[in-house]
mmCIF file of C-alpha atoms in Angstrom:
data_model
loop_
_atom_site.group_PDB
_atom_site.id
_atom_site.type_symbol
_atom_site.label_atom_id
_atom_site.label_comp_id
_atom_site.label_asym_id
_atom_site.label_seq_id
_atom_site.Cartn_x
_atom_site.Cartn_y
_atom_site.Cartn_z
ATOM 1 C CA MET A 1 112.971 11.021 -74.360
ATOM 2 C CA LYS A 2 114.710 8.934 -77.025
ATOM 3 C CA LYS A 3 117.695 8.256 -74.708
ATOM 4 C CA VAL A 4 115.384 7.093 -71.918
ATOM 5 C CA ILE A 5 113.834 4.520 -74.255
ATOM 6 C CA LEU A 6 117.121 3.540 -75.944
ATOM 7 C CA TYR A 7 119.076 2.566 -72.813
ATOM 8 C CA PRO A 8 116.557 -0.037 -71.533
ATOM 9 C CA LEU A 9 116.286 -1.419 -75.069
ATOM 10 C CA ILE A 10 120.064 -1.881 -75.340
ATOM 11 C CA PHE A 11 120.136 -3.508 -71.913
ATOM 12 C CA LEU A 12 117.346 -5.907 -72.945
ATOM 13 C CA ILE A 13 119.173 -6.848 -76.170
ATOM 14 C CA VAL A 14 122.404 -7.529 -74.255
ATOM 15 C CA CYS A 15 120.541 -9.731 -71.748
ATOM 16 C CA ILE A 16 118.929 -11.705 -74.561
ATOM 17 C CA LEU A 17 122.302 -12.215 -76.288
ATOM 18 C CA VAL A 18 123.914 -13.389 -73.049
ATOM 19 C CA PHE A 19 121.055 -15.814 -72.438
ATOM 20 C CA VAL A 20 121.261 -17.186 -75.990
ATOM 21 C CA ILE A 21 125.054 -17.658 -75.797
ATOM 22 C CA TYR A 22 124.768 -19.355 -72.406
ATOM 23 C CA SER A 23 121.985 -21.641 -73.641
ATOM 24 C CA ILE A 24 123.987 -22.675 -76.711
ATOM 25 C CA SER A 25 127.081 -23.336 -74.578
ATOM 26 C CA TYR A 26 125.040 -25.360 -72.089
ATOM 27 C CA GLN A 27 123.465 -27.462 -74.828
ATOM 28 C CA GLU A 28 126.855 -28.110 -76.435
ATOM 29 C CA LYS A 29 128.284 -29.290 -73.103
ATOM 30 C CA LYS A 30 125.237 -31.495 -72.534
ATOM 31 C CA ILE A 31 125.661 -33.089 -75.967
ATOM 32 C CA ILE A 32 129.345 -33.778 -75.289
ATOM 33 C CA ILE A 33 128.597 -35.337 -71.890
ATOM 34 C CA ASN A 34 125.873 -37.561 -73.308
ATOM 35 C CA LYS A 35 128.099 -38.562 -76.208
ATOM 36 C CA ILE A 36 130.905 -39.705 -73.900
ATOM 37 C CA LEU A 37 128.648 -41.515 -71.434
ATOM 38 C CA ASN A 38 126.552 -43.127 -74.176
ATOM 39 C CA ASN A 39 129.718 -44.821 -75.404
ATOM 40 C CA THR A 40 130.358 -46.527 -72.067
ATOM 41 C CA GLU A 41 129.266 -50.024 -71.075
ATOM 42 C CA ASN A 42 126.547 -51.012 -68.618
ATOM 43 C CA GLU A 43 129.014 -52.601 -66.202
ATOM 44 C CA ILE A 44 130.208 -50.141 -63.554
ATOM 45 C CA VAL A 45 133.647 -49.838 -61.964
ATOM 46 C CA SER A 46 133.562 -49.847 -58.169
ATOM 47 C CA LEU A 47 135.840 -47.163 -56.718
ATOM 48 C CA ASP A 48 137.267 -48.648 -53.520
ATOM 49 C CA LYS A 49 139.759 -45.952 -52.521
ATOM 50 C CA TYR A 50 140.988 -42.594 -53.757
ATOM 51 C CA PHE A 51 143.093 -39.829 -52.275
ATOM 52 C CA VAL A 52 145.423 -36.967 -53.131
ATOM 53 C CA TYR A 53 148.878 -37.139 -51.550
ATOM 54 C CA GLY A 54 151.259 -34.315 -52.386
ATOM 55 C CA GLN A 55 150.791 -33.665 -56.097
ATOM 56 C CA HIS A 56 149.447 -37.110 -56.953
ATOM 57 C CA LEU A 57 146.013 -38.684 -57.305
ATOM 58 C CA ASN A 58 145.906 -42.363 -56.438
ATOM 59 C CA ILE A 59 142.830 -44.530 -56.934
ATOM 60 C CA SER A 60 141.988 -48.204 -56.734
ATOM 61 C CA GLY A 61 138.902 -50.102 -57.799
ATOM 62 C CA SER A 62 137.473 -53.220 -59.390
ATOM 63 C CA LEU A 63 135.306 -54.345 -62.282
ATOM 64 C CA LYS A 64 133.569 -57.670 -62.884
ATOM 65 C CA LEU A 65 133.449 -58.909 -66.480
ATOM 66 C CA ASP A 66 132.419 -62.170 -68.098
ATOM 67 C CA ASP A 67 134.744 -61.911 -71.092
ATOM 68 C CA ILE A 68 138.244 -61.637 -69.625
ATOM 69 C CA GLU A 69 140.112 -64.123 -71.798
ATOM 70 C CA ASN A 70 140.474 -61.680 -74.699
ATOM 71 C CA ILE A 71 141.814 -58.727 -72.674
ATOM 72 C CA ASN A 72 145.032 -57.198 -74.003
ATOM 73 C CA SER A 73 145.439 -54.191 -71.710
ATOM 74 C CA ILE A 74 143.669 -52.080 -69.101
ATOM 75 C CA LYS A 75 144.159 -48.321 -68.734
ATOM 76 C CA LEU A 76 142.699 -45.506 -66.709
ATOM 77 C CA VAL A 77 141.740 -42.635 -69.025
ATOM 78 C CA PHE A 78 140.754 -39.004 -68.597
ATOM 79 C CA LYS A 79 138.376 -38.416 -71.487
ATOM 80 C CA SER A 80 136.970 -35.116 -72.733
ATOM 81 C CA ASN A 81 135.582 -34.041 -76.070
ATOM 82 C CA ASP A 82 139.058 -33.107 -77.350
ATOM 83 C CA ASN A 83 141.463 -35.143 -75.232
ATOM 84 C CA GLU A 84 142.016 -38.661 -74.000
ATOM 85 C CA ILE A 85 144.875 -39.062 -71.556
ATOM 86 C CA GLU A 86 145.795 -42.621 -70.609
ATOM 87 C CA TYR A 87 147.571 -43.909 -67.503
ATOM 88 C CA ASN A 88 149.080 -47.299 -66.841
ATOM 89 C CA LEU A 89 147.631 -49.372 -64.026
ATOM 90 C CA ASP A 90 148.890 -52.070 -61.741
ATOM 91 C CA TYR A 91 146.155 -54.690 -62.052
ATOM 92 C CA GLU A 92 145.303 -58.350 -61.657
ATOM 93 C CA ILE A 93 142.423 -60.528 -62.843
ATOM 94 C CA ILE A 94 141.019 -63.205 -60.532
ATOM 95 C CA ASP A 95 137.722 -65.048 -61.080
ATOM 96 C CA ASN A 96 136.375 -62.591 -63.671
ATOM 97 C CA LYS A 97 137.205 -59.632 -61.421
ATOM 98 C CA ILE A 98 139.685 -56.937 -62.437
ATOM 99 C CA SER A 99 141.332 -55.205 -59.479
ATOM 100 C CA PHE A 100 143.505 -52.174 -60.195
ATOM 101 C CA VAL A 101 145.456 -49.357 -58.573
ATOM 102 C CA THR A 102 147.206 -46.382 -60.136
ATOM 103 C CA SER A 103 150.236 -46.895 -57.887
ATOM 104 C CA LYS A 104 151.213 -49.065 -54.938
ATOM 105 C CA GLU A 105 153.335 -46.184 -53.630
ATOM 106 C CA ILE A 106 151.529 -43.571 -51.524
ATOM 107 C CA ASN A 107 153.328 -40.718 -53.301
ATOM 108 C CA GLY A 108 152.845 -42.233 -56.760
ATOM 109 C CA GLY A 109 149.943 -42.173 -59.167
ATOM 110 C CA ILE A 110 148.711 -39.395 -61.443
ATOM 111 C CA LYS A 111 150.521 -36.054 -61.167
ATOM 112 C CA LEU A 112 147.729 -33.490 -61.039
ATOM 113 C CA ASP A 113 149.944 -30.512 -61.907
ATOM 114 C CA ASP A 114 150.563 -31.964 -65.385
ATOM 115 C CA ILE A 115 146.902 -32.207 -66.442
ATOM 116 C CA LYS A 116 145.774 -29.711 -69.090
ATOM 117 C CA ILE A 117 142.792 -27.413 -68.548
ATOM 118 C CA ASP A 118 139.613 -29.237 -69.561
ATOM 119 C CA ASN A 119 136.678 -31.215 -68.132
ATOM 120 C CA TYR A 120 137.313 -34.958 -68.057
ATOM 121 C CA PHE A 121 135.406 -38.104 -67.250
ATOM 122 C CA ILE A 122 137.581 -40.633 -65.436
ATOM 123 C CA LEU A 123 136.978 -43.988 -67.112
ATOM 124 C CA LEU A 124 138.431 -47.454 -67.189
ATOM 125 C CA ARG A 125 139.373 -48.522 -70.724
ATOM 126 C CA VAL A 126 139.660 -52.240 -71.385
ATOM 127 C CA GLU A 127 141.243 -53.204 -74.697
ATOM 128 C CA PHE A 128 140.229 -56.565 -76.118
ATOM 129 C CA LYS A 129 141.670 -58.322 -79.172
ATOM 130 C CA ASP A 130 139.038 -56.859 -81.489
ATOM 131 C CA ASN A 131 137.874 -53.656 -79.785
ATOM 132 C CA LYS A 132 138.075 -51.441 -76.721
ATOM 133 C CA LYS A 133 135.386 -50.579 -74.200
ATOM 134 C CA TYR A 134 134.953 -47.808 -71.652
ATOM 135 C CA TYR A 135 133.474 -48.148 -68.163
ATOM 136 C CA THR A 136 132.286 -45.416 -65.810
ATOM 137 C CA ILE A 137 133.321 -45.286 -62.155
ATOM 138 C CA GLN A 138 130.960 -45.295 -59.175
ATOM 139 C CA ASN A 139 132.132 -43.974 -55.821
ATOM 140 C CA ASN A 140 131.793 -46.631 -53.099
ATOM 141 C CA THR A 141 134.079 -44.868 -50.628
ATOM 142 C CA ASP A 142 133.252 -42.563 -47.734
ATOM 143 C CA TYR A 143 135.098 -39.736 -49.467
ATOM 144 C CA LYS A 144 133.260 -37.145 -51.516
ATOM 145 C CA ASN A 145 134.477 -34.333 -53.767
ATOM 146 C CA ILE A 146 138.071 -33.093 -53.532
ATOM 147 C CA GLU A 147 139.509 -29.662 -54.397
ATOM 148 C CA TYR A 148 143.172 -29.368 -55.307
ATOM 149 C CA TYR A 149 145.286 -26.381 -56.353
ATOM 150 C CA THR A 150 148.448 -26.732 -58.403
ATOM 151 C CA ILE A 151 151.688 -25.039 -57.356
ATOM 152 C CA THR A 152 151.811 -21.363 -58.380
ATOM 153 C CA LYS A 153 153.454 -20.637 -61.746
ATOM 154 C CA ASN A 154 153.539 -17.141 -63.245
ATOM 155 C CA ASN A 155 151.216 -15.952 -60.461
ATOM 156 C CA THR A 156 148.431 -18.345 -61.478
ATOM 157 C CA ASN A 157 147.254 -21.815 -60.499
ATOM 158 C CA ASN A 158 145.008 -24.535 -61.781
ATOM 159 C CA LYS A 159 142.093 -25.505 -59.595
ATOM 160 C CA ILE A 160 141.194 -29.179 -59.889
ATOM 161 C CA LEU A 161 137.840 -30.492 -58.736
ATOM 162 C CA ILE A 162 137.264 -34.225 -58.468
ATOM 163 C CA GLU A 163 133.552 -34.885 -58.163
ATOM 164 C CA PHE A 164 130.888 -37.536 -58.583
ATOM 165 C CA GLY A 165 127.462 -37.374 -60.134
ATOM 166 C CA LYS A 166 124.697 -39.102 -62.036
ATOM 167 C CA ASN A 167 123.704 -38.203 -65.590
ATOM 168 C CA LYS A 168 119.931 -37.935 -66.030
ATOM 169 C CA SER A 169 119.938 -38.743 -69.739
ATOM 170 C CA THR A 170 122.017 -41.916 -69.496
ATOM 171 C CA ASN A 171 121.197 -42.722 -65.846
ATOM 172 C CA LYS A 172 124.882 -43.508 -65.320
ATOM 173 C CA LYS A 173 126.956 -42.576 -62.294
ATOM 174 C CA TYR A 174 130.346 -41.110 -63.062
ATOM 175 C CA MET A 175 133.613 -39.730 -61.713
ATOM 176 C CA GLN A 176 134.707 -36.415 -63.211
ATOM 177 C CA LEU A 177 137.790 -34.223 -63.020
ATOM 178 C CA LYS A 178 137.575 -30.525 -63.895
ATOM 179 C CA VAL A 179 140.629 -28.320 -64.412
ATOM 180 C CA LYS A 180 140.424 -24.537 -64.734
ATOM 181 C CA ARG A 181 142.789 -21.562 -64.409
ATOM 182 C CA THR A 182 142.480 -19.565 -61.187
ATOM 183 C CA ASN A 183 144.351 -17.857 -58.353
ATOM 184 C CA LEU A 184 144.783 -19.134 -54.832
ATOM 185 C CA ASP A 185 142.151 -18.085 -52.297
ATOM 186 C CA ASP A 186 143.308 -15.942 -49.388
ATOM 187 C CA GLU A 187 143.642 -18.864 -46.975
ATOM 188 C CA ILE A 188 145.272 -21.312 -49.405
ATOM 189 C CA TYR A 189 149.060 -21.481 -49.769
ATOM 190 C CA ASP A 190 151.596 -23.364 -51.843
ATOM 191 C CA ILE A 191 153.775 -24.051 -48.816
ATOM 192 C CA VAL A 192 153.304 -23.779 -45.049
ATOM 193 C CA ILE A 193 156.438 -23.589 -42.899
ATOM 194 C CA ASP A 194 156.230 -24.647 -39.274
ATOM 195 C CA ALA A 195 159.109 -23.191 -37.270
ATOM 196 C CA GLY A 196 159.667 -25.625 -34.411
ATOM 197 C CA HIS A 197 158.686 -24.675 -30.848
ATOM 198 C CA GLY A 198 157.502 -21.116 -30.055
ATOM 199 C CA GLY A 199 155.636 -19.294 -27.323
ATOM 200 C CA LYS A 200 156.286 -20.820 -23.922
ATOM 201 C CA ASP A 201 157.986 -23.771 -25.633
ATOM 202 C CA SER A 202 161.527 -22.486 -26.037
ATOM 203 C CA GLY A 203 163.073 -25.752 -27.156
ATOM 204 C CA ALA A 204 166.726 -26.272 -26.265
ATOM 205 C CA ILE A 205 168.534 -23.381 -24.536
ATOM 206 C CA ASN A 206 172.267 -22.656 -24.532
ATOM 207 C CA GLY A 207 173.072 -19.379 -22.828
ATOM 208 C CA LYS A 208 171.335 -16.630 -24.794
ATOM 209 C CA TYR A 209 170.481 -18.966 -27.667
ATOM 210 C CA TYR A 210 166.936 -20.314 -27.815
ATOM 211 C CA GLU A 211 165.993 -23.044 -30.272
ATOM 212 C CA LYS A 212 162.628 -21.415 -30.993
ATOM 213 C CA ASN A 213 164.400 -18.245 -32.184
ATOM 214 C CA ILE A 214 166.862 -20.106 -34.396
ATOM 215 C CA THR A 215 164.138 -22.154 -36.096
ATOM 216 C CA LEU A 216 162.103 -18.975 -36.641
ATOM 217 C CA ASP A 217 165.052 -17.162 -38.240
ATOM 218 C CA TYR A 218 165.564 -20.049 -40.656
ATOM 219 C CA ALA A 219 161.832 -20.213 -41.390
ATOM 220 C CA ILE A 220 161.660 -16.492 -42.207
ATOM 221 C CA ASP A 221 164.696 -16.720 -44.515
ATOM 222 C CA LEU A 222 163.210 -19.767 -46.250
ATOM 223 C CA LYS A 223 159.864 -17.999 -46.688
ATOM 224 C CA GLU A 224 161.580 -15.046 -48.351
ATOM 225 C CA SER A 225 163.551 -17.311 -50.709
ATOM 226 C CA LEU A 226 160.424 -19.224 -51.728
ATOM 227 C CA GLU A 227 158.438 -16.021 -52.278
ATOM 228 C CA ASN A 228 161.220 -14.775 -54.565
ATOM 229 C CA LEU A 229 160.441 -17.867 -56.687
ATOM 230 C CA GLY A 230 156.821 -16.726 -56.966
ATOM 231 C CA LEU A 231 155.323 -19.103 -54.387
ATOM 232 C CA LYS A 232 152.697 -18.196 -51.817
ATOM 233 C CA VAL A 233 154.023 -19.100 -48.370
ATOM 234 C CA LYS A 234 152.633 -19.030 -44.841
ATOM 235 C CA LEU A 235 154.414 -19.284 -41.479
ATOM 236 C CA THR A 236 152.629 -20.978 -38.592
ATOM 237 C CA ARG A 237 154.226 -18.311 -36.388
ATOM 238 C CA ASP A 238 156.145 -15.137 -37.168
ATOM 239 C CA GLY A 239 157.392 -14.084 -33.727
ATOM 240 C CA LYS A 240 154.944 -11.204 -33.330
ATOM 241 C CA ASP A 241 152.743 -12.995 -30.799
ATOM 242 C CA GLU A 242 154.635 -15.967 -29.464
ATOM 243 C CA ASP A 243 151.934 -16.934 -26.989
ATOM 244 C CA ASP A 244 149.361 -17.408 -29.751
ATOM 245 C CA LEU A 245 149.659 -20.941 -31.130
ATOM 246 C CA SER A 246 145.955 -21.286 -31.942
ATOM 247 C CA ILE A 247 146.803 -22.715 -35.354
ATOM 248 C CA TYR A 248 147.427 -25.989 -33.547
ATOM 249 C CA ASP A 249 144.062 -25.848 -31.773
ATOM 250 C CA ILE A 250 145.667 -26.073 -28.345
#
């Protein structure tokens, strides 16, 4: 009889402890978020374009300010409770409007694989002669949230989520970047190798040599070499069903 009563009691205590720990953690995160956003200005940065190309995040935007004569520098910063990472910008100021871009090169910008695990707000930091101010970023593009996975190292990856939201306490819209440790999902790969031709498309033919077979042999060897480095690799075709090229939606 005592055991019957004891087990539900232990379960109830564990549930209460979990709830208390979760509530404390949630409140701490809420305090941190409010603290960061409360220290930003009322002016909002307009996000005009952002994309991930390869391993890099590239964004461009603009901010209108009245006091531009005393500006010393402008940086993009990833700000969390413990970290503030700054990035140089290519920018210009015309008629009280700051226009900026992280890189004019499509494969330039912020290397996502180098960002440490944490939750960051992406802010514009303007340094004046006497002080520095932070500005939140509002998404004015047609693009929404983005998920990105870093290249596999030691059988693990970082999952990066770029998302947008609005804080109820401060009523400010923001751009946030979250980095956490994870593993790749089943249908996500570090590298995809497309062996040219295949199926009814033989490519060039010279006697008994078919281009589609040669490209496949090279692709298989390359896949094996990359997997020996710890990478997760997919072939668009493996020679088992050469008539099935549905991956191309044809």
